[in-house]
XYZ file of C-alpha atoms in Angstrom:
158
model
C -12.716 -20.914 8.073
C -10.823 -19.162 10.859
C -9.769 -16.451 8.372
C -13.412 -15.666 7.655
C -14.208 -15.497 11.376
C -11.329 -13.053 11.917
C -12.538 -10.963 8.991
C -16.100 -10.832 10.353
C -14.774 -9.998 13.813
C -12.656 -7.117 12.506
C -15.583 -5.803 10.469
C -17.824 -5.878 13.546
C -15.190 -3.951 15.507
C -14.892 -1.401 12.701
C -18.676 -1.045 12.519
C -18.887 -0.462 16.274
C -16.226 2.233 15.976
C -18.106 3.941 13.155
C -21.367 3.847 15.125
C -19.597 5.449 18.076
C -18.212 8.213 15.831
C -21.674 8.775 14.344
C -23.188 9.233 17.807
C -20.443 11.706 18.686
C -21.078 13.724 15.506
C -24.836 13.751 16.130
C -24.191 15.139 19.624
C -22.009 17.846 18.073
C -24.865 18.782 15.722
C -27.187 19.250 18.683
C -24.568 21.476 20.328
C -24.278 23.433 17.082
C -28.037 24.048 17.176
C -27.616 25.606 20.616
C -25.335 28.217 19.053
C -28.298 29.334 16.926
C -30.473 29.861 19.967
C -30.346 33.662 19.797
C -30.585 33.868 15.996
C -33.580 35.338 14.241
C -34.521 34.994 10.577
C -36.055 37.949 8.770
C -37.789 37.055 5.535
C -39.048 39.533 2.958
C -36.658 42.428 3.572
C -35.627 43.576 0.108
C -31.993 43.370 -0.914
C -29.939 46.515 -0.351
C -32.659 48.052 1.844
C -30.097 48.759 4.491
C -28.517 52.105 3.704
C -25.872 51.947 6.436
C -23.956 49.261 8.269
C -26.441 46.431 8.589
C -26.094 46.108 12.387
C -26.947 49.793 12.832
C -29.788 49.525 10.322
C -31.407 46.619 12.179
C -30.943 48.251 15.584
C -32.827 51.355 14.400
C -35.262 49.666 11.988
C -36.601 46.883 14.225
C -38.149 49.177 16.900
C -39.853 51.246 14.173
C -41.340 48.272 12.330
C -42.288 46.453 15.559
C -43.960 49.067 17.763
C -44.338 47.847 21.309
C -41.023 46.016 21.246
C -39.626 46.077 24.762
C -35.894 45.555 24.851
C -34.165 44.015 27.856
C -30.806 45.810 27.815
C -30.752 47.602 24.496
C -31.176 46.104 21.089
C -27.792 44.791 20.000
C -27.489 42.820 16.775
C -24.417 40.711 16.033
C -23.247 39.154 12.774
C -26.217 39.766 10.476
C -25.884 38.192 7.036
C -27.942 37.141 4.039
C -28.229 33.450 3.291
C -25.950 32.051 0.646
C -26.861 32.405 -2.975
C -26.540 35.051 -5.586
C -28.440 38.277 -5.609
C -32.038 37.436 -6.574
C -33.482 38.684 -9.843
C -35.832 41.682 -9.732
C -39.258 40.619 -8.500
C -37.944 37.403 -6.927
C -38.095 36.585 -3.220
C -35.164 38.271 -1.426
C -32.650 36.153 0.467
C -33.335 35.535 4.134
C -31.512 37.761 6.610
C -30.174 36.016 9.711
C -28.972 37.965 12.720
C -27.827 36.969 16.172
C -29.448 38.957 18.940
C -27.166 39.793 21.854
C -29.953 39.112 24.368
C -32.157 36.009 24.090
C -35.007 37.926 25.776
C -34.920 40.495 22.978
C -35.274 37.745 20.396
C -38.264 36.234 22.188
C -39.901 39.654 22.655
C -39.379 40.415 18.977
C -40.997 37.147 17.890
C -43.932 37.710 20.268
C -44.557 41.277 19.041
C -44.295 40.187 15.400
C -46.785 37.373 16.024
C -49.261 39.728 17.720
C -49.336 42.015 14.689
C -51.504 41.023 11.752
C -48.734 41.717 9.291
C -45.470 43.576 9.315
C -44.804 45.578 6.161
C -41.875 47.684 5.070
C -41.764 49.527 1.747
C -44.771 47.508 0.598
C -43.117 44.139 1.330
C -44.489 41.701 3.895
C -41.809 40.947 6.495
C -41.816 37.706 8.507
C -39.796 36.852 11.603
C -38.801 33.294 12.550
C -36.437 31.638 14.998
C -33.366 30.120 13.346
C -33.395 26.347 13.777
C -30.813 23.878 12.523
C -31.608 20.779 10.509
C -31.698 18.480 13.551
C -34.330 20.626 15.262
C -36.315 21.038 12.043
C -36.467 17.253 11.619
C -37.679 16.872 15.200
C -40.359 19.506 14.630
C -41.492 17.874 11.375
C -41.873 14.520 13.117
C -43.958 16.199 15.823
C -46.204 17.813 13.195
C -47.026 14.388 11.753
C -47.905 13.027 15.201
C -49.991 16.118 15.903
C -51.932 15.685 12.626
C -52.663 12.034 13.452
C -53.893 12.946 16.926
C -56.144 15.680 15.539
C -57.558 13.302 12.931
C -58.245 10.684 15.613
C -59.980 13.306 17.746
C -62.188 14.406 14.802
C -63.115 10.799 13.961
C -63.951 9.835 17.535
């Protein structure tokens, strides 16, 4: 009997250690989301549209496609890349382009200007701009959407 008690005790200790590690890793994920704070996602920009180095292309293209964009200290784009996956087939949705903006204010101004416009088009393609959120933040937002829907339904029924 004492052997079983020791076994259960050691398993409880191991479980507590694993729970502690899990909490630490979840905290690291939240910190990782903070690294994406200045990232912006550009959806709809056709593959191989950029005719020069992609940083230079975005720095010249963004002010032309978003008139009224006020830049804080100059539009500087760092580490732009397409999301993973092969090159899409002709006619398919192009891969998302993610770029880190040097200034957070520039990112927020860009999102605000893009939202004010009815639609942003380039070479006949509709271009959309979104903030880049990690999976932890997306899950939090999804849970909020469900609560928001319930509250709106309650308000309509009352």
